[in-house]
Short mmCIF file of C-alpha atoms in Angstrom, two decimals:
data_model
loop_
_atom_site.label_atom_id
_atom_site.label_comp_id
_atom_site.label_asym_id
_atom_site.label_seq_id
_atom_site.Cartn_x
_atom_site.Cartn_y
_atom_site.Cartn_z
CA MET J 799 136.77 160.92 130.29
CA ALA J 800 138.07 158.71 127.20
CA GLU J 801 136.83 155.90 126.39
CA SER J 802 139.20 153.15 125.53
CA PRO J 803 138.49 151.47 122.45
CA LEU J 804 140.49 148.22 123.53
CA SER J 805 137.27 148.12 126.02
CA LEU J 806 134.50 148.97 123.69
CA ARG J 807 136.00 146.72 121.27
CA SER J 808 135.72 144.49 123.67
CA LEU J 809 132.40 145.17 124.55
CA GLY J 810 131.84 145.01 121.02
CA GLY J 811 133.18 141.19 120.98
CA SER J 812 131.41 140.25 124.08
CA ALA J 813 128.37 141.01 122.37
CA LEU J 814 129.34 139.11 119.07
CA LEU J 815 130.32 136.04 121.68
CA ALA J 816 126.66 136.06 122.74
CA ALA J 817 125.20 136.78 119.46
CA GLY J 818 127.08 134.51 118.07
CA ALA J 819 126.31 131.74 121.28
CA LEU J 820 122.60 132.18 120.04
CA GLY J 821 122.89 131.62 116.83
CA ALA J 822 124.92 128.69 117.73
CA VAL J 823 122.13 127.75 120.32
CA ALA J 824 119.61 128.68 117.17
CA LEU J 825 121.34 126.41 114.16
CA SER J 826 121.87 123.43 116.29
CA SER J 827 117.87 123.63 117.65
CA ALA J 828 117.16 123.84 114.11
CA ALA J 829 119.03 120.95 113.21
CA SER J 830 117.75 118.52 115.63
CA ALA J 831 114.42 119.89 114.75
CA GLN J 832 115.45 119.21 111.21
CA SER J 833 117.02 115.83 111.95
CA THR J 834 113.18 114.86 113.43
CA VAL J 835 111.29 115.98 110.82
CA GLU J 836 114.07 114.36 108.75
CA ARG J 837 112.79 111.04 110.61
CA ARG J 838 109.44 111.31 110.52
CA LEU J 839 109.38 111.94 106.88
CA ALA J 840 111.31 109.18 106.00
CA ALA J 841 109.12 106.90 108.52
CA LEU J 842 105.72 108.08 106.58
CA GLU J 843 107.88 107.76 102.74
CA SER J 844 108.42 104.05 104.28
CA ARG J 845 104.62 103.24 105.46
CA VAL J 846 103.33 104.87 101.83
CA GLU J 847 105.40 102.76 100.04
CA ARG J 848 104.31 99.74 101.98
CA LEU J 849 100.66 100.05 101.37
CA ASP J 850 101.36 101.10 97.43
CA ASP J 851 103.91 97.68 97.35
CA ARG J 852 100.26 95.92 98.57
CA ALA J 853 98.66 97.46 96.30
CA LYS J 854 100.75 95.84 93.62
CA ILE J 855 100.59 92.67 94.87
CA GLU J 856 96.95 92.95 94.65
CA ASN J 857 96.93 93.69 91.25
CA LEU J 858 99.77 91.31 90.57
CA THR J 859 97.73 88.52 92.01
CA ARG J 860 94.38 89.50 90.50
CA ALA J 861 96.21 89.45 87.68
CA TYR J 862 97.74 86.30 87.49
CA GLY J 863 93.71 85.13 88.20
CA TYR J 864 92.47 86.62 85.01
CA TYR J 865 95.28 85.26 82.73
CA VAL J 866 95.27 82.38 83.97
CA ASP J 867 90.74 82.34 83.62
CA LYS J 868 92.08 82.62 79.55
CA GLN J 869 95.42 80.35 79.86
CA ILE J 870 97.19 83.11 78.19
CA TRP J 871 99.89 80.94 79.32
CA ASN J 872 102.67 83.89 77.55
CA GLU J 873 101.63 86.45 79.99
CA VAL J 874 100.90 84.03 83.45
CA ALA J 875 104.72 83.19 82.95
CA ASP J 876 106.61 86.29 83.10
CA LEU J 877 105.06 87.40 86.29
CA PHE J 878 107.40 84.43 88.14
CA SER J 879 110.77 86.18 89.17
CA ASN J 880 114.33 84.52 87.44
CA ASN J 881 114.50 81.93 90.05
CA ALA J 882 110.81 80.94 91.33
CA ARG J 883 109.49 77.84 92.26
CA VAL J 884 106.25 77.07 91.39
CA GLU J 885 104.37 73.69 92.30
CA ILE J 886 100.44 73.52 91.67
CA ALA J 887 98.47 70.31 92.86
CA GLY J 888 100.55 67.27 92.53
CA ARG J 889 102.46 68.35 89.62
CA GLY J 890 105.54 68.81 91.75
CA VAL J 891 108.07 70.51 91.58
CA TYR J 892 109.22 73.93 89.14
CA LEU J 893 112.60 75.84 89.18
CA GLY J 894 113.29 78.95 87.53
CA LYS J 895 112.14 80.39 83.87
CA ALA J 896 112.44 77.19 82.21
CA GLY J 897 110.45 75.40 85.24
CA VAL J 898 108.17 77.98 85.36
CA GLN J 899 107.57 77.43 81.45
CA ARG J 900 107.29 73.98 81.26
CA LEU J 901 104.58 73.92 83.69
CA PHE J 902 102.73 76.13 82.78
CA LEU J 903 103.40 76.28 78.44
CA GLN J 904 103.67 72.81 78.66
CA SER J 905 101.89 71.21 81.28
CA MET J 906 99.21 72.62 81.92
CA GLY J 907 98.80 74.35 78.64
CA GLY J 908 99.46 71.19 76.54
CA GLY J 909 101.22 73.40 74.19
CA GLN J 910 98.79 75.64 73.14
CA ILE J 911 97.74 79.04 74.79
CA GLY J 912 94.44 80.52 75.46
CA LEU J 913 91.27 77.90 75.98
CA ARG J 914 89.93 75.50 73.56
CA PRO J 915 86.43 76.63 71.53
CA GLY J 916 84.11 75.13 74.59
CA GLY J 917 86.59 75.13 76.99
CA LEU J 918 86.41 77.36 80.50
CA PHE J 919 88.62 77.12 83.02
CA ASN J 920 87.32 80.27 85.50
CA HIS J 921 90.81 80.86 87.91
CA MET J 922 88.82 83.81 90.11
CA ILE J 923 91.59 85.01 93.30
CA LEU J 924 90.03 85.88 96.20
CA GLN J 925 91.05 86.48 100.02
CA GLY J 926 93.56 87.98 99.49
CA VAL J 927 95.63 87.79 103.13
CA THR J 928 99.46 90.25 101.83
CA ASP J 929 101.96 90.26 104.45
CA VAL J 930 105.47 92.75 102.92
CA ALA J 931 108.27 92.61 104.98
CA PRO J 932 109.21 96.50 106.61
CA ASP J 933 112.84 96.12 103.89
CA GLY J 934 109.99 96.27 101.28
CA ARG J 935 111.59 93.38 99.10
CA THR J 936 109.57 90.06 100.38
CA ALA J 937 105.94 89.66 100.59
CA LYS J 938 103.65 86.99 101.13
CA GLY J 939 100.39 86.15 100.14
CA ARG J 940 97.64 83.85 101.17
CA TRP J 941 94.62 83.54 98.89
CA ARG J 942 91.99 80.66 97.65
CA ALA J 943 90.90 80.65 93.56
CA PHE J 944 87.72 79.19 93.70
CA VAL J 945 87.64 77.45 89.82
CA GLN J 946 85.06 76.36 87.18
CA ILE J 947 86.82 74.09 85.27
CA GLY J 948 84.74 72.49 82.04
CA GLN J 949 84.10 71.16 78.36
CA ALA J 950 81.07 71.74 76.26
CA LYS J 951 78.83 68.57 75.96
CA MET J 952 81.79 66.44 77.92
CA PHE J 953 82.25 67.57 81.65
CA GLY J 954 81.91 70.29 84.18
CA ILE J 955 84.26 70.44 87.99
CA TRP J 956 83.94 72.87 90.60
CA SER J 957 87.72 73.05 92.16
CA GLU J 958 88.54 75.18 95.44
CA GLY J 959 92.45 75.71 96.82
CA THR J 960 94.41 77.80 98.31
CA TYR J 961 97.82 79.43 97.34
CA GLU J 962 100.67 80.28 99.85
CA ASN J 963 102.63 82.12 97.60
CA GLU J 964 106.02 84.66 98.42
CA TYR J 965 106.50 87.56 96.25
CA VAL J 966 109.66 89.36 95.41
CA LYS J 967 110.86 93.54 94.16
CA GLU J 968 112.62 93.44 91.65
CA GLY J 969 114.26 96.98 89.99
CA GLY J 970 111.57 98.02 90.85
CA VAL J 971 108.36 95.34 90.06
CA TRP J 972 106.67 92.62 92.30
CA LYS J 973 107.07 89.23 90.74
CA ILE J 974 106.21 86.15 92.40
CA SER J 975 108.87 84.21 93.57
CA ASP J 976 107.27 81.98 95.16
CA MET J 977 104.03 80.09 94.42
CA HIS J 978 102.88 76.76 96.11
CA PHE J 979 98.16 75.74 95.32
CA TYR J 980 97.01 73.23 97.22
CA ALA J 981 94.15 71.74 96.03
CA THR J 982 90.83 71.51 98.43
CA PHE J 983 88.47 69.67 96.58
CA TYR J 984 87.91 68.99 93.00
CA ALA J 985 83.64 67.75 92.19
CA PRO J 986 82.40 67.46 89.28
CA TYR J 987 79.50 68.84 88.98
CA GLU J 988 76.26 66.69 88.10
CA LYS J 989 77.10 64.89 91.56
CA GLY J 990 78.66 66.97 93.75
CA TRP J 991 81.29 67.66 96.57
CA ALA J 992 78.54 65.15 98.83
CA GLN J 993 78.72 62.72 96.20
CA GLY J 994 82.13 62.93 93.64
CA ALA J 995 85.36 64.03 94.53
CA ARG J 996 88.24 63.97 92.13
CA PRO J 997 91.39 62.73 92.96
CA ASN J 998 94.71 66.12 92.95
CA ASN J 999 96.33 66.09 89.39
CA GLY J 1000 99.63 64.64 89.83
CA PRO J 1001 103.40 64.87 87.40
CA THR J 1002 102.89 65.37 83.81
CA ARG J 1003 105.28 62.58 82.10
CA ASP J 1004 106.01 64.72 79.53
CA ALA J 1005 107.09 68.16 81.17
CA PRO J 1006 107.95 66.84 84.81
CA PRO J 1007 108.87 69.08 87.13
CA ASP J 1008 112.34 70.02 88.46
CA ALA J 1009 111.19 67.78 92.10
CA PRO J 1010 108.62 65.27 93.16
CA GLN J 1011 105.27 67.35 95.12
CA SER J 1012 107.43 68.62 98.10
CA VAL J 1013 103.89 68.09 100.20
CA GLU J 1014 102.14 65.16 100.06
CA TYR J 1015 98.56 66.13 101.09
CA ASP J 1016 94.59 64.59 101.28
CA VAL J 1017 92.26 66.58 98.61
CA TYR J 1018 88.29 66.19 100.19
CA PRO J 1019 86.99 64.10 100.94
CA GLY J 1020 90.22 64.03 102.70
CA HIS J 1021 91.39 67.48 103.82
CA TYR J 1022 94.32 69.42 104.79
CA VAL J 1023 95.58 72.70 105.81
CA PRO J 1024 98.53 74.26 104.55
CA PRO J 1025 100.42 76.03 106.62
CA PHE J 1026 99.49 79.73 107.16
CA HIS J 1027 102.14 81.85 106.31
CA TYR J 1028 101.33 84.54 108.70
CA PRO J 1029 101.09 84.76 112.63
CA ASN J 1030 97.45 84.55 114.18
CA PRO J 1031 96.77 88.91 113.54
CA VAL J 1032 95.59 89.40 117.05
CA THR J 1033 97.93 87.05 118.84
CA GLY J 1034 100.64 86.65 117.45
CA LYS J 1035 100.92 83.47 117.44
CA PRO J 1036 102.77 81.02 114.35
CA TRP J 1037 102.09 78.45 112.81
CA THR J 1038 103.46 75.42 112.42
CA VAL J 1039 103.81 73.02 110.40
CA GLU J 1040 103.10 69.75 113.71
CA GLU J 1041 99.21 72.04 113.78
CA SER J 1042 99.35 71.65 109.69
CA ARG J 1043 99.70 67.23 110.53
CA GLU J 1044 97.72 68.12 113.92
CA TYR J 1045 94.88 69.59 111.86
CA SER J 1046 94.86 67.15 108.41
CA THR J 1047 94.25 63.50 107.15
CA THR J 1048 96.38 61.79 105.58
CA GLY J 1049 95.18 58.33 103.78
CA MET J 1050 92.21 59.95 102.11
CA SER J 1051 92.68 61.07 99.27
CA PRO J 1052 89.93 60.08 96.60
CA ALA J 1053 92.82 58.08 94.55
CA PRO J 1054 96.27 58.66 93.75
CA ALA J 1055 97.35 61.17 91.88
CA GLY J 1056 95.42 60.82 88.21
CA PRO J 1057 95.81 62.83 84.72
CA PRO J 1058 95.75 66.42 84.67
CA ILE J 1059 92.38 67.70 84.56
CA GLN J 1060 91.74 70.94 82.06
CA PRO J 1061 90.12 71.85 79.01
CA GLY J 1062 90.61 69.52 75.88
CA SER J 1063 91.03 66.79 78.70
CA PRO J 1064 88.81 63.43 77.73
CA THR J 1065 86.25 63.17 79.97
CA PRO J 1066 87.61 62.27 83.23
CA ALA J 1067 86.92 59.16 84.68
CA ALA J 1068 85.11 58.43 88.21
CA PRO J 1069 88.21 57.76 90.23
CA ALA J 1070 88.38 54.31 92.00
CA PRO J 1071 86.47 53.83 94.80
CA LYS J 1072 89.60 54.63 98.02
CA PRO J 1073 89.86 52.01 100.37
CA ALA J 1074 88.06 52.45 103.44
CA GLN J 1075 91.48 53.24 106.22
CA MET K 957 145.75 147.91 123.05
CA MET K 958 143.47 145.41 122.13
CA ASN K 959 144.49 142.10 123.43
CA ILE K 960 145.53 138.64 122.04
CA LYS K 961 142.55 137.34 123.54
CA ASN K 962 140.05 140.00 122.53
CA TRP K 963 140.39 139.26 119.38
CA THR K 964 140.40 135.64 119.59
CA ARG K 965 137.08 136.12 121.47
CA VAL K 966 136.20 138.61 118.76
CA GLY K 967 136.75 136.40 115.91
CA LEU K 968 135.74 133.42 117.92
CA ALA K 969 132.09 135.46 117.48
CA GLY K 970 131.80 136.64 113.94
CA ALA K 971 132.85 133.01 112.88
CA VAL K 972 129.72 130.91 114.55
CA MET K 973 127.84 134.66 113.12
CA ALA K 974 129.30 133.61 109.81
CA ALA K 975 128.34 129.81 110.00
CA ALA K 976 124.96 131.10 111.13
CA ILE K 977 124.34 133.42 108.48
CA VAL K 978 125.59 130.39 105.93
CA ALA K 979 123.56 127.90 107.43
CA VAL K 980 119.81 129.87 107.00
CA PRO K 981 120.35 128.97 103.20
CA ALA K 982 121.12 125.94 103.67
CA LEU K 983 118.11 125.38 106.27
CA ALA K 984 115.52 127.04 103.72
CA GLN K 985 116.54 124.76 101.37
CA SER K 986 116.64 122.44 102.96
CA ASP K 987 113.18 123.35 103.63
CA ARG K 988 112.03 123.18 99.95
CA GLY K 989 113.36 119.75 100.27
CA VAL K 990 111.24 119.13 103.09
CA GLU K 991 108.49 120.74 101.40
CA ALA K 992 109.14 118.85 97.66
CA ARG K 993 109.20 115.07 100.22
CA LEU K 994 106.20 116.75 102.04
CA ALA K 995 103.95 117.64 98.54
CA ALA K 996 104.95 113.89 97.37
CA LEU K 997 103.50 112.22 100.31
CA GLU K 998 100.37 113.70 99.83
CA LYS K 999 99.68 113.19 96.75
CA ARG K 1000 100.64 109.48 97.33
CA VAL K 1001 98.64 109.00 100.47
CA ALA K 1002 95.70 110.87 98.07
CA LEU K 1003 96.74 108.39 95.26
CA GLU K 1004 95.57 105.18 98.17
CA GLU K 1005 92.78 106.29 99.03
CA ASP K 1006 91.60 107.44 94.93
CA ARG K 1007 91.91 103.10 94.99
CA ALA K 1008 89.73 102.67 98.30
CA GLN K 1009 87.22 104.43 97.11
CA ILE K 1010 87.21 102.96 94.04
CA GLU K 1011 87.45 99.93 95.35
CA ASN K 1012 84.41 100.39 97.55
CA LEU K 1013 82.58 101.90 95.24
CA THR K 1014 82.86 99.15 93.11
CA ARG K 1015 81.65 95.91 95.86
CA ALA K 1016 78.82 98.97 96.59
CA TYR K 1017 77.53 99.02 93.81
CA GLY K 1018 77.60 94.85 93.56
CA TYR K 1019 75.46 94.92 97.29
CA TYR K 1020 72.77 97.46 95.73
CA ILE K 1021 72.53 94.85 92.58
CA ASP K 1022 72.05 91.86 94.87
CA LYS K 1023 69.35 93.10 95.99
CA LYS K 1024 67.69 95.32 92.87
CA VAL K 1025 67.89 98.49 94.20
CA TRP K 1026 67.72 100.64 91.43
CA SER K 1027 68.13 103.83 92.86
CA GLU K 1028 71.06 103.31 94.71
CA VAL K 1029 72.72 102.06 91.30
CA VAL K 1030 71.90 105.13 89.22
CA PRO K 1031 73.56 107.46 91.24
CA LEU K 1032 76.67 105.39 91.17
CA PHE K 1033 77.43 106.79 87.13
CA SER K 1034 79.32 109.76 86.21
CA LYS K 1035 76.72 112.52 84.12
CA ASP K 1036 78.35 111.31 80.95
CA ALA K 1037 78.32 107.96 81.91
CA VAL K 1038 78.65 104.45 79.13
CA VAL K 1039 77.36 101.63 80.19
CA GLU K 1040 77.06 98.56 78.26
CA ILE K 1041 75.76 95.44 80.25
CA SER K 1042 76.31 91.92 78.11
CA GLY K 1043 74.80 92.47 74.87
CA ARG K 1044 71.92 94.84 75.85
CA GLY K 1045 73.68 97.20 74.15
CA VAL K 1046 74.77 100.79 74.62
CA TYR K 1047 73.36 103.14 77.28
CA LYS K 1048 74.57 107.20 77.44
CA GLY K 1049 74.39 109.13 80.26
CA ALA K 1050 72.36 109.77 83.30
CA LYS K 1051 69.14 109.24 81.37
CA GLY K 1052 70.12 105.67 80.00
CA VAL K 1053 71.77 104.96 83.50
CA ASP K 1054 68.52 105.21 85.11
CA THR K 1055 66.63 103.25 81.60
CA LEU K 1056 68.77 100.27 81.28
CA PHE K 1057 68.94 99.67 85.10
CA SER K 1058 65.36 100.87 86.71
CA LYS K 1059 63.71 99.99 83.21
CA VAL K 1060 65.35 97.34 81.30
CA ILE K 1061 67.48 94.79 83.64
CA GLY K 1062 64.92 95.85 86.48
CA ARG K 1063 61.36 95.89 84.52
CA GLN K 1064 60.02 98.95 86.21
CA HIS K 1065 60.55 96.97 89.56
CA LYS K 1066 61.82 97.71 93.06
CA GLY K 1067 64.36 95.51 95.04
CA LEU K 1068 63.45 91.93 94.55
CA ALA K 1069 60.15 89.66 94.01
CA ASP K 1070 59.41 87.74 96.89
CA GLY K 1071 61.36 83.69 96.18
CA GLU K 1072 63.92 85.77 93.89
CA LEU K 1073 67.71 85.47 94.06
CA SER K 1074 70.10 87.85 92.29
CA ASN K 1075 72.81 87.43 93.74
CA HIS K 1076 75.82 89.64 91.84
CA MET K 1077 79.23 89.11 93.74
CA VAL K 1078 82.02 91.41 93.12
CA LEU K 1079 85.39 90.13 93.10
CA GLN K 1080 88.88 90.58 92.33
CA GLY K 1081 89.43 93.61 91.19
CA VAL K 1082 92.44 95.04 89.41
CA THR K 1083 92.48 98.66 89.68
CA ASN K 1084 94.87 101.80 88.69
CA VAL K 1085 94.76 104.64 89.41
CA ALA K 1086 96.09 107.66 87.25
CA PRO K 1087 98.54 109.56 88.98
CA ASP K 1088 97.01 112.54 87.91
CA GLY K 1089 94.04 111.00 90.45
CA LYS K 1090 91.57 111.82 88.09
CA THR K 1091 90.83 109.17 86.57
CA ALA K 1092 90.97 105.59 87.05
CA THR K 1093 90.48 101.60 85.29
CA GLY K 1094 89.20 98.34 87.31
CA ARG K 1095 88.31 94.57 86.39
CA TRP K 1096 86.47 93.77 88.29
CA ARG K 1097 84.64 89.54 88.05
CA ALA K 1098 80.58 88.49 89.04
CA PHE K 1099 79.99 85.52 90.24
CA ILE K 1100 76.50 85.92 90.14
CA GLN K 1101 73.13 83.24 91.12
CA ILE K 1102 70.08 83.63 89.66
CA GLY K 1103 66.70 82.40 91.17
CA MET K 1104 63.29 82.50 91.34
CA TRP K 1105 61.46 80.21 94.15
CA GLN K 1106 60.72 77.10 92.54
CA LYS K 1107 60.88 77.47 89.06
CA MET K 1108 64.65 78.35 88.06
CA GLY K 1109 68.14 78.16 88.77
CA LEU K 1110 71.42 79.83 87.18
CA TRP K 1111 75.04 80.63 88.16
CA ALA K 1112 76.49 83.20 85.76
CA GLU K 1113 79.68 85.11 85.98
CA GLY K 1114 81.09 87.68 83.76
CA THR K 1115 84.02 90.57 83.76
CA TYR K 1116 83.27 94.61 84.36
CA ASP K 1117 86.32 96.77 82.55
CA ILE K 1118 85.33 99.91 84.61
CA ARG K 1119 87.29 103.49 83.99
CA TYR K 1120 85.97 106.24 86.93
CA VAL K 1121 86.74 109.40 87.39
CA LYS K 1122 86.60 111.51 90.10
CA GLU K 1123 83.51 114.43 89.46
CA ASP K 1124 83.66 116.81 92.66
CA GLY K 1125 86.08 115.36 94.49
CA LYS K 1126 83.37 112.10 93.71
CA TRP K 1127 84.73 108.35 92.78
CA LYS K 1128 81.74 107.58 90.21
CA PHE K 1129 81.76 104.96 86.91
CA SER K 1130 82.40 106.53 83.56
CA LEU K 1131 82.33 103.63 81.87
CA MET K 1132 81.42 99.79 82.78
CA ARG K 1133 81.03 97.09 80.36
CA TRP K 1134 80.23 94.02 81.39
CA TYR K 1135 81.05 91.03 79.36
CA GLY K 1136 78.80 87.44 80.28
CA THR K 1137 81.57 84.71 80.39
CA TYR K 1138 78.63 82.00 80.73
CA PHE K 1139 75.20 81.39 81.95
CA THR K 1140 74.24 77.90 83.70
CA PRO K 1141 71.15 76.35 84.26
CA TYR K 1142 71.89 74.64 87.53
CA ASP K 1143 70.63 71.59 87.39
CA LYS K 1144 72.08 70.95 84.62
CA GLY K 1145 75.85 72.99 85.22
CA TRP K 1146 77.64 74.30 82.69
CA ALA K 1147 79.29 71.30 80.25
CA GLN K 1148 75.78 70.06 79.58
CA ALA K 1149 73.83 73.75 79.13
CA SER K 1150 74.20 77.18 78.85
CA PHE K 1151 72.56 80.49 78.15
CA GLY K 1152 73.59 83.53 75.58
CA ASN K 1153 74.01 86.89 76.57
CA ASN K 1154 70.75 88.91 77.08
CA GLY K 1155 69.64 90.83 73.65
CA PRO K 1156 68.95 94.27 73.40
CA SER K 1157 65.11 95.61 75.13
CA LYS K 1158 62.63 96.18 72.18
CA GLU K 1159 61.33 98.34 75.00
CA PHE K 1160 63.67 100.66 76.30
CA PRO K 1161 66.32 100.12 73.40
CA PRO K 1162 69.83 101.49 74.18
CA ASP K 1163 71.51 104.19 72.58
CA ALA K 1164 73.86 102.82 70.53
CA PRO K 1165 74.29 99.28 69.55
CA GLN K 1166 76.36 96.67 71.50
CA SER K 1167 80.00 97.46 70.94
CA VAL K 1168 81.43 94.58 70.54
CA GLN K 1169 80.11 90.94 69.47
CA TYR K 1170 81.20 88.34 71.34
CA ASP K 1171 80.36 84.57 72.48
CA ALA K 1172 79.12 83.99 75.36
CA TYR K 1173 80.32 79.86 76.72
CA PRO K 1174 80.54 77.30 75.03
CA GLY K 1175 82.37 79.96 72.26
CA HIS K 1176 84.87 82.57 74.90
CA TYR K 1177 85.76 85.77 75.01
CA VAL K 1178 88.73 87.25 76.85
CA PRO K 1179 88.14 90.97 77.00
CA PRO K 1180 91.33 93.80 76.58
CA TYR K 1181 92.96 93.82 79.61
CA PRO K 1182 92.51 97.54 80.71
CA TYR K 1183 96.34 96.90 82.18
CA PRO K 1184 99.99 96.18 80.64
CA ASN K 1185 101.27 92.94 82.17
CA PRO K 1186 102.43 93.68 85.61
CA VAL K 1187 105.56 92.56 85.22
CA THR K 1188 106.59 92.63 81.57
CA GLY K 1189 104.82 96.21 81.23
CA ARG K 1190 103.69 94.58 78.07
CA PRO K 1191 100.49 96.16 77.22
CA TRP K 1192 97.26 93.91 75.97
CA THR K 1193 95.94 94.59 71.93
CA GLN K 1194 92.95 94.38 70.25
CA ALA K 1195 94.91 91.87 68.40
CA ASP K 1196 95.42 89.20 71.21
CA THR K 1197 91.61 89.76 72.43
CA ASP K 1198 91.03 88.85 69.27
CA ARG K 1199 93.14 85.62 68.50
CA TYR K 1200 92.86 83.79 71.90
CA SER K 1201 88.34 84.65 71.53
CA THR K 1202 85.86 82.26 69.34
CA ARG K 1203 83.53 83.92 66.90
CA GLY K 1204 79.87 81.99 66.33
CA MET K 1205 79.91 79.44 69.21
CA ASP K 1206 77.73 81.79 71.75
CA PRO K 1207 74.59 79.51 72.32
CA SER K 1208 71.83 82.25 71.12
CA ASN K 1209 73.89 81.59 67.68
CA ALA K 1210 71.22 78.90 65.77
CA ALA K 1211 74.26 77.41 63.96
CA ASN K 1212 76.23 76.47 67.65
CA SER K 1213 74.97 73.13 68.68
CA SER K 1214 76.00 73.26 72.14
CA SER K 1215 73.21 75.86 72.56
CA ALA K 1216 70.44 75.04 75.48
CA GLY K 1217 67.56 76.71 73.14
CA SER K 1218 66.32 79.71 71.48
CA PRO K 1219 68.03 82.61 72.60
CA LEU K 1220 67.14 83.50 76.14
CA SER K 1221 66.94 86.55 77.80
CA LEU K 1222 67.46 86.21 81.97
CA GLU K 1223 65.10 88.93 81.92
CA SER K 1224 62.41 87.07 80.22
CA GLN K 1225 62.37 83.92 82.84
CA HIS K 1226 61.17 86.29 85.54
CA PRO K 1227 58.12 85.90 86.83
CA GLN K 1228 55.65 88.83 86.52
CA GLN K 1229 55.74 90.16 89.75
CA PRO K 1230 53.29 92.85 91.11
CA PRO K 1231 54.27 96.52 90.91
CA ARG K 1232 54.77 97.83 94.49
#
């Protein structure tokens, strides 16, 4: 019996075809496994990146506090983005690189870098609630500063306040793009907050802000609830400006905003008693 | 004769096989890519964990100091640790660390005395783990309330400069320096009174003298930042520290009129307490 080469070839062809089909199936399933692995890897990389972002934002904000402690204003000013917006207490809004430098070096520092002898400006940065945007390009943080200000033999002040910050990642480096510090209280050490309360710091004449204070609010004995940037972590309900209004006093600040309190200031005068509302 | 259809089949199958053969090395290559990315991920996650462990270690230290549980404080340090608290001088190694905490600071008493307060809040950690995951640096601050019921109350604050090392898979303190910023009696506050740093113990002297002489309030000292500026990357230098720090203004300096009096050791304010 003579086998037809044709049929052999035909058989071989069929075998080849079958093998090829199998190969194609294997290939496509491998490709699909590969794309699943790819997706999971990319998701993991993104999650780890967000954790790293959070660590960097924490370091950045705490490092800010350590520079402010010692009034190293040039290092402070360098922590902000080019288009930053900064508002500290009642000093008004400072914009951009030039504004940030004017605020810290002039309004806060009075043209001097470093503490004056006998000066104290401890600025503890605590309790960060930080949220990095899913795309990893921006972030928000609420922090508080617990503050001891003093000038030996002249005055000592306890102070505390809330920071609501925004951050931006520029060229792979996290910077502060928006900083708003709301003072809670300024209490002279010798009297304490039950007996003495000083007003919020107002604008500096020599280094005026780019825009007036954006939110008028009361410091102690009045109170203000700076809007929480985050929704309730359990219910997800966002905080509204209306709620801040509902839970805040008006017209209870100790006195109209006075000159900034800082080491080197003359002994602060006692605030004028606030007329009853 | 083989017909065209069959040859086409053969050709098609061959082409698929050929494609599969070409695809195998491509897959292997992408496996290597996956492998490299997984390894990078594992490394980064390990560094995140390192940071979490360093934070816990440092904060746990503070909770033990609160209650003066020295036997829990001492094991937190590496074998070759170097520790310097305030102006007490440098203590080295496990034995030195034990001497410093149990004998000098603890005055050979375990735990708080009745009526004693030693709150040691450890806050504001700026931590950086080295890329190899073997060492790390940290800057922290302690905000402190010291007291003895109906005798005295003090506020104090100071900076911790800490180096960490991973020994046998566990993070430990390899170097700890604490610089006092101020010590102020509660009843007067920092505007009116301040104490100087604690000096060395005569009874249990340090292994080496104080490494840096510096002023506590009303003077001030900028402990060198162990990290570069987080945005500009500019490192902090000793010259920067010198430029922004005072000299000769420590309250323990007799020439300083802001002194509350003679040099004062916090330990010396603690009452005698019965051994436990």
